[in-house]
Amino acid sequence: MFGIVRPCSHRLGESLKTQWMAHLCGLCLALRGDHGQFARVVTNYDGLLISVLTEAQAERAGSWRRTAGPCPLRGMRTASVAQGEGARLAAAVSLVLASAKVRDHVADRDGLLARKPVALAARRVAESWGRAGARSGSAVGFDTALLVDAVDRQVGIESLAGPGTPVLTVTEPTETATAAAFAHTAVLAGRPGNAIPLAEAGRLFGRLAHLLDAVEDRESDAASGAWNPLTATGTPLGEARRLADDALHGIRLALSEVEFVDGKLAHLLLVHELGRSVDRAFGTTSCGHGPEAAFGPPQGPYAPRTPGNPHGAISFGGEPPRPDKRGFWAGCAAALGLCCTCKMCCADEYEGPWSRKKREGCCSNCDCDASCCDACQCCECLECCSCCDCGL
């Protein structure tokens, strides 16, 4: 379950946590129902945003939920899960983008994929997922060719990018793909007037996803010699943070123009939690619009904090090396083990199957400060209330 929006259960509150889990399980079951058990490995936190946005715009009806049977990931409990066109669109987008990710791993010859027989098998899986995503997208009126074209252009853009190339040139294909997916939720919900602001929110979300992935992988990519957009274009972290903050602000403005029936969960995920994702990636809670953004951090305040380096400053002792990423098949085996042991849901922390980054279990508890405004319990509308200091 990869993705940049990983909310804490305390900040969600009981009601929104139940809704969030309904969309997560709904995406997983839509993948299984349309494409078989193995397709469930592409379930991801960001993909469920498509389902969340679709339901947030639609009038409530009984057809949006169904009771699912016991599942190991829920501790063998039944649950009310999302269903319908929103979940199917989320599944289609997840499959197409996962197909592109596998092809990228094959092209980079990561891990076991350096071996031709394994690479051939992985390529066939990717092709199968791409076709399956196209079928699911067509069933809900979405042309996944937009996503495929964006992925294909990404390869060419990266091959031509170098020092001095604007990093936003590199993020453009991702922005185009997510804009199309977000906009189509308005079509599914019967609110075509929302398509333009949702396309803008999706475009900026795609920019953020690409930037944060580059920031988090910057050191490991340098160690392995892998291509990284920030390193390749010579973009400093201060500039990346400024672009991320501008994208966050743009998403807030775009969402304020969307007509929601019940947008609390969408607001929490795309405003509050997305901002925390930026802070987590940069290892800071500061804004990128101050002097540091213009002149760069003098002592590395954007560097990740470690127990021996609590302030993010330069540590002469050096950081412990990060574990190498797993190859595609090794990651699949690790993901299967995490699913079978329920660690993805029930563990306080687990190691990502492919990235090997530390993740929080989606049902885990934490000691965060979940204020009323964090959970949007005191907000009766999409505007931030006076009890929080989030700048809206």
XYZ file of C-alpha atoms in Angstrom:
392
model
C 0.000 0.000 0.000
C 2.127 2.855 -1.276
C 1.133 6.515 -1.474
C 1.848 9.918 0.014
C -1.446 10.480 1.877
C -1.265 8.205 4.927
C -3.576 9.626 7.634
C -3.283 8.797 11.314
C -6.348 7.122 12.813
C -6.393 9.619 15.721
C -6.618 12.596 13.415
C -9.354 10.965 11.358
C -11.641 10.296 14.272
C -13.911 7.265 14.415
C -16.416 8.387 11.771
C -13.911 9.504 9.137
C -11.666 6.518 9.863
C -14.594 4.212 9.073
C -15.208 6.066 5.808
C -11.521 5.985 4.864
C -11.293 2.241 5.516
C -14.476 1.722 3.477
C -12.799 3.329 0.459
C -9.512 1.463 1.005
C -11.285 -1.899 1.234
C -13.569 -0.918 -1.645
C -10.566 -0.307 -3.910
C -8.985 -3.606 -2.889
C -12.198 -5.559 -3.499
C -12.870 -3.797 -6.812
C -9.435 -4.953 -7.969
C -10.153 -8.498 -6.840
C -13.668 -8.600 -8.254
C -12.731 -7.354 -11.729
C -9.172 -8.628 -12.105
C -8.461 -11.448 -9.659
C -6.628 -11.871 -6.365
C -3.160 -10.922 -7.602
C -4.360 -7.497 -8.760
C -4.929 -6.570 -5.105
C -1.184 -5.946 -4.697
C -1.623 -2.597 -6.500
C -3.966 -1.279 -3.775
C -2.591 2.102 -2.694
C -3.508 4.960 -0.406
C -3.538 7.638 -3.114
C -5.751 5.620 -5.462
C -8.594 5.633 -2.958
C -8.754 9.443 -3.266
C -10.577 8.861 -6.575
C -13.265 6.886 -4.767
C -13.422 9.482 -1.962
C -13.882 12.384 -4.380
C -16.564 10.575 -6.377
C -18.648 9.791 -3.321
C -18.087 13.251 -1.776
C -19.831 14.878 -4.763
C -22.710 12.422 -5.118
C -26.057 12.288 -3.387
C -26.047 9.554 -0.759
C -27.778 6.318 -1.677
C -27.650 2.749 -0.419
C -25.850 1.590 -3.564
C -22.629 3.337 -2.511
C -21.940 0.789 0.244
C -22.123 -2.963 0.707
C -21.167 -5.327 3.519
C -17.998 -7.270 2.752
C -17.193 -10.622 4.305
C -14.383 -11.351 6.784
C -10.881 -10.439 5.628
C -7.472 -11.147 7.243
C -6.493 -7.495 6.763
C -9.435 -6.499 8.975
C -8.751 -9.151 11.612
C -11.390 -11.423 10.008
C -14.137 -8.875 10.599
C -16.893 -7.855 8.203
C -17.116 -4.214 7.148
C -19.126 -1.753 5.124
C -17.065 -0.985 2.007
C -17.368 1.430 -0.912
C -18.566 0.109 -4.236
C -19.679 1.441 -7.575
C -18.116 3.544 -10.291
C -15.814 5.514 -7.994
C -14.130 2.358 -6.707
C -13.892 0.945 -10.240
C -12.297 4.139 -11.563
C -9.820 4.038 -8.664
C -9.014 0.426 -9.568
C -8.505 1.279 -13.241
C -6.155 4.169 -12.477
C -4.217 2.071 -9.951
C -3.743 -0.772 -12.430
C -2.541 1.445 -15.275
C -0.092 3.343 -13.067
C 1.145 0.118 -11.435
C 1.714 -1.285 -14.926
C 3.837 1.750 -15.716
C 5.759 1.321 -12.463
C 6.568 -2.302 -13.280
C 7.741 -1.353 -16.774
C 9.943 1.310 -15.213
C 11.495 -1.270 -12.867
C 12.104 -3.558 -15.840
C 13.750 -0.752 -17.796
C 15.983 0.074 -14.809
C 16.826 -3.638 -14.338
C 16.081 -3.416 -10.613
C 17.009 -6.417 -8.472
C 15.782 -9.697 -9.893
C 14.461 -7.862 -12.940
C 18.021 -7.723 -14.240
C 17.492 -11.388 -15.180
C 15.836 -11.801 -18.564
C 13.332 -14.551 -17.610
C 12.118 -12.549 -14.611
C 11.985 -9.337 -16.631
C 9.951 -11.096 -19.321
C 7.440 -12.380 -16.773
C 7.177 -8.948 -15.131
C 6.636 -7.313 -18.506
C 3.770 -9.705 -19.208
C 2.208 -8.875 -15.835
C 2.528 -5.167 -16.626
C 0.886 -5.636 -20.017
C -1.930 -7.621 -18.420
C -2.536 -4.907 -15.824
C -2.480 -2.227 -18.504
C -5.148 -4.025 -20.533
C -7.229 -4.708 -17.423
C -7.057 -1.059 -16.394
C -8.140 0.000 -19.874
C -11.178 -2.329 -19.689
C -12.193 -1.050 -16.250
C -11.707 2.555 -17.299
C -13.804 2.057 -20.421
C -16.574 0.541 -18.288
C -16.906 3.827 -16.376
C -16.347 6.086 -19.392
C -12.698 6.949 -18.679
C -10.113 6.786 -21.464
C -6.973 5.361 -19.860
C -5.053 6.229 -23.035
C -4.506 9.600 -21.344
C -2.595 7.855 -18.565
C -0.650 5.607 -20.937
C 0.350 8.586 -23.081
C 1.532 10.471 -19.998
C 3.633 7.521 -18.882
C 5.166 7.116 -22.345
C 6.036 10.820 -22.529
C 7.619 10.643 -19.081
C 10.361 8.352 -20.373
C 11.265 10.734 -23.192
C 11.220 13.801 -20.976
C 13.503 12.175 -18.407
C 15.978 11.141 -21.105
C 16.286 14.766 -22.278
C 16.262 16.474 -18.858
C 19.505 17.795 -17.451
C 20.948 20.617 -15.328
C 18.896 23.740 -15.883
C 15.764 21.920 -17.033
C 12.798 23.182 -14.960
C 11.715 20.382 -12.662
C 8.082 21.153 -13.547
C 8.862 20.001 -17.077
C 9.608 16.584 -15.602
C 6.474 16.502 -13.430
C 4.104 17.532 -16.273
C 3.088 14.005 -17.418
C 2.186 13.007 -13.855
C 0.208 16.232 -13.476
C -1.718 15.555 -16.701
C -2.587 11.986 -15.681
C -3.870 12.879 -12.201
C -5.787 15.881 -13.535
C -7.716 13.618 -15.908
C -8.518 11.092 -13.170
C -9.680 13.745 -10.659
C -11.818 15.500 -13.280
C -13.605 12.283 -14.250
C -14.921 11.899 -10.685
C -17.147 14.908 -11.410
C -18.563 13.100 -14.452
C -19.279 9.945 -12.420
C -20.958 11.962 -9.671
C -23.144 13.855 -12.148
C -21.570 17.250 -11.364
C -19.797 18.345 -14.568
C -19.342 21.845 -13.185
C -16.778 20.451 -10.746
C -14.540 19.076 -13.501
C -12.395 22.190 -14.006
C -11.467 22.849 -10.337
C -10.954 19.124 -9.735
C -8.657 18.927 -12.763
C -6.608 21.737 -11.234
C -6.517 19.996 -7.855
C -5.473 16.767 -9.582
C -2.764 18.491 -11.591
C -1.228 19.958 -8.437
C -1.618 16.674 -6.567
C 0.334 14.947 -9.344
C 3.042 17.576 -9.025
C 3.245 16.992 -5.286
C 3.340 13.215 -5.647
C 6.237 13.435 -8.100
C 8.162 15.986 -6.019
C 7.738 14.164 -2.705
C 8.753 10.851 -4.240
C 11.886 12.538 -5.597
C 12.688 14.093 -2.216
C 12.227 10.842 -0.298
C 14.299 8.829 -2.803
C 17.022 11.414 -3.351
C 19.678 9.837 -1.148
C 18.928 6.223 -2.043
C 18.870 7.116 -5.756
C 22.257 8.800 -5.410
C 23.671 5.721 -3.670
C 22.336 3.337 -6.325
C 22.962 5.608 -9.311
C 19.254 5.726 -10.181
C 17.749 8.709 -12.012
C 16.202 11.364 -9.747
C 14.447 14.488 -11.086
C 15.868 16.834 -8.452
C 19.428 15.629 -8.923
C 19.176 15.483 -12.714
C 17.806 19.022 -13.050
C 19.935 20.493 -10.256
C 16.860 21.598 -8.293
C 17.757 22.458 -4.657
C 15.564 21.200 -1.831
C 14.588 24.768 -0.932
C 13.092 25.286 -4.385
C 11.366 21.894 -4.249
C 9.801 22.875 -0.910
C 8.598 26.192 -2.338
C 6.951 24.398 -5.258
C 5.353 21.910 -2.864
C 3.913 24.684 -0.696
C 2.585 26.502 -3.761
C 0.903 23.272 -4.897
C -0.693 22.811 -1.471
C -2.083 26.337 -1.594
C -3.414 25.772 -5.111
C -5.169 22.557 -4.065
C -6.913 24.378 -1.214
C -8.121 27.094 -3.568
C -9.301 24.587 -6.175
C -11.227 22.513 -3.624
C -12.979 25.641 -2.353
C -14.618 25.916 -5.800
C -15.879 22.315 -5.824
C -19.509 21.647 -4.927
C -19.497 18.742 -2.466
C -22.414 16.957 -0.846
C -20.196 15.841 2.037
C -16.566 16.827 1.552
C -15.179 16.402 5.071
C -13.041 13.347 4.312
C -11.811 14.786 1.004
C -10.972 18.063 2.759
C -9.072 16.323 5.531
C -7.056 14.148 3.154
C -6.263 16.741 0.484
C -5.716 19.728 2.775
C -4.663 18.645 6.265
C -3.038 15.265 5.595
C -1.397 16.306 2.335
C 0.292 19.158 4.183
C 1.607 16.689 6.738
C 2.904 14.505 3.920
C 4.982 17.445 2.688
C 6.358 18.063 6.185
C 7.156 14.371 6.559
C 9.018 14.216 3.251
C 11.118 17.290 3.981
C 11.594 16.462 7.678
C 10.348 19.856 8.783
C 7.227 21.751 9.761
C 8.403 25.085 8.381
C 7.131 26.797 5.249
C 9.144 27.049 2.063
C 8.394 30.758 1.426
C 10.900 32.246 3.868
C 14.545 33.304 3.330
C 15.619 29.662 3.401
C 13.636 29.015 0.220
C 15.474 31.748 -1.663
C 18.992 31.202 -0.412
C 18.971 27.558 0.578
C 19.296 26.033 4.063
C 22.657 26.995 5.633
C 22.932 23.872 7.759
C 20.536 21.464 6.134
C 17.243 22.106 7.990
C 15.471 20.064 5.310
C 17.667 17.042 5.958
C 15.847 14.075 7.545
C 15.987 14.019 11.326
C 17.576 11.020 12.973
C 18.068 10.114 16.654
C 21.665 11.298 16.433
C 20.750 14.297 14.311
C 17.511 15.694 15.820
C 17.652 19.138 14.213
C 18.314 18.070 10.654
C 21.735 19.778 10.673
C 24.834 18.243 9.146
C 26.014 15.284 11.160
C 29.712 14.526 11.065
C 28.995 11.002 12.187
C 27.030 10.322 9.013
C 23.572 8.783 8.614
C 23.149 5.046 8.698
C 22.713 3.759 5.142
C 19.162 3.157 3.980
C 18.267 -0.375 2.976
C 18.196 -1.006 -0.739
C 14.821 -1.207 -2.465
C 13.455 -4.619 -3.267
C 12.961 -5.766 -6.813
C 9.464 -6.312 -8.170
C 9.060 -10.017 -7.344
C 10.808 -9.758 -3.977
C 8.479 -6.856 -3.160
C 5.458 -8.915 -4.185
C 6.574 -11.702 -1.849
C 7.055 -9.197 0.982
C 3.632 -7.647 0.281
C 2.013 -11.094 0.418
C 3.686 -11.753 3.760
C 2.489 -8.411 5.138
C -1.064 -9.150 3.985
C -1.113 -12.640 5.467
C 0.203 -11.411 8.840
C -2.128 -8.365 8.925
C 0.836 -6.071 9.527
C -0.338 -3.503 6.979
C -3.396 -2.804 9.088
C -2.549 -3.846 12.635
C 1.167 -3.141 13.097
C 2.262 0.198 14.535
C 4.997 0.272 11.912
C 6.086 -1.983 9.083
C 8.615 -1.933 6.256
C 7.278 -1.058 2.807
C 7.442 -4.154 0.590
C 9.172 -2.406 -2.338
C 10.636 0.843 -0.976
C 11.561 -0.618 2.447
C 10.595 2.702 3.994
C 8.924 2.693 7.388
C 5.123 2.900 7.157
C 2.389 3.210 9.758
C -0.242 0.499 9.907
C -3.531 1.992 8.789
C -5.306 0.811 11.950
C -2.423 1.557 14.305
C -2.586 3.955 17.188
C -0.154 6.787 17.692
C 0.591 9.480 20.239
C -0.142 12.410 17.927
C -2.060 15.450 19.032
C -5.434 14.952 17.373
C -7.155 18.273 17.936
C -10.768 18.930 17.040
C -9.798 20.761 13.902
C -7.385 18.060 12.802
C -10.301 15.682 12.503
C -12.529 18.406 10.997
C -15.079 17.722 13.731
C -15.620 21.427 14.375
C -15.893 22.353 10.690
C -19.413 22.536 9.340
C -18.137 23.529 5.889
C -15.010 23.176 3.779
C -13.559 26.410 5.141
C -11.118 25.947 7.997
C -12.558 27.054 11.310
C -11.117 29.619 13.674
C -9.663 27.055 16.095
C -6.878 25.958 13.751
C -3.859 27.759 12.448
C -3.496 26.192 9.029
C -3.620 29.422 7.052
C -6.853 28.782 5.161
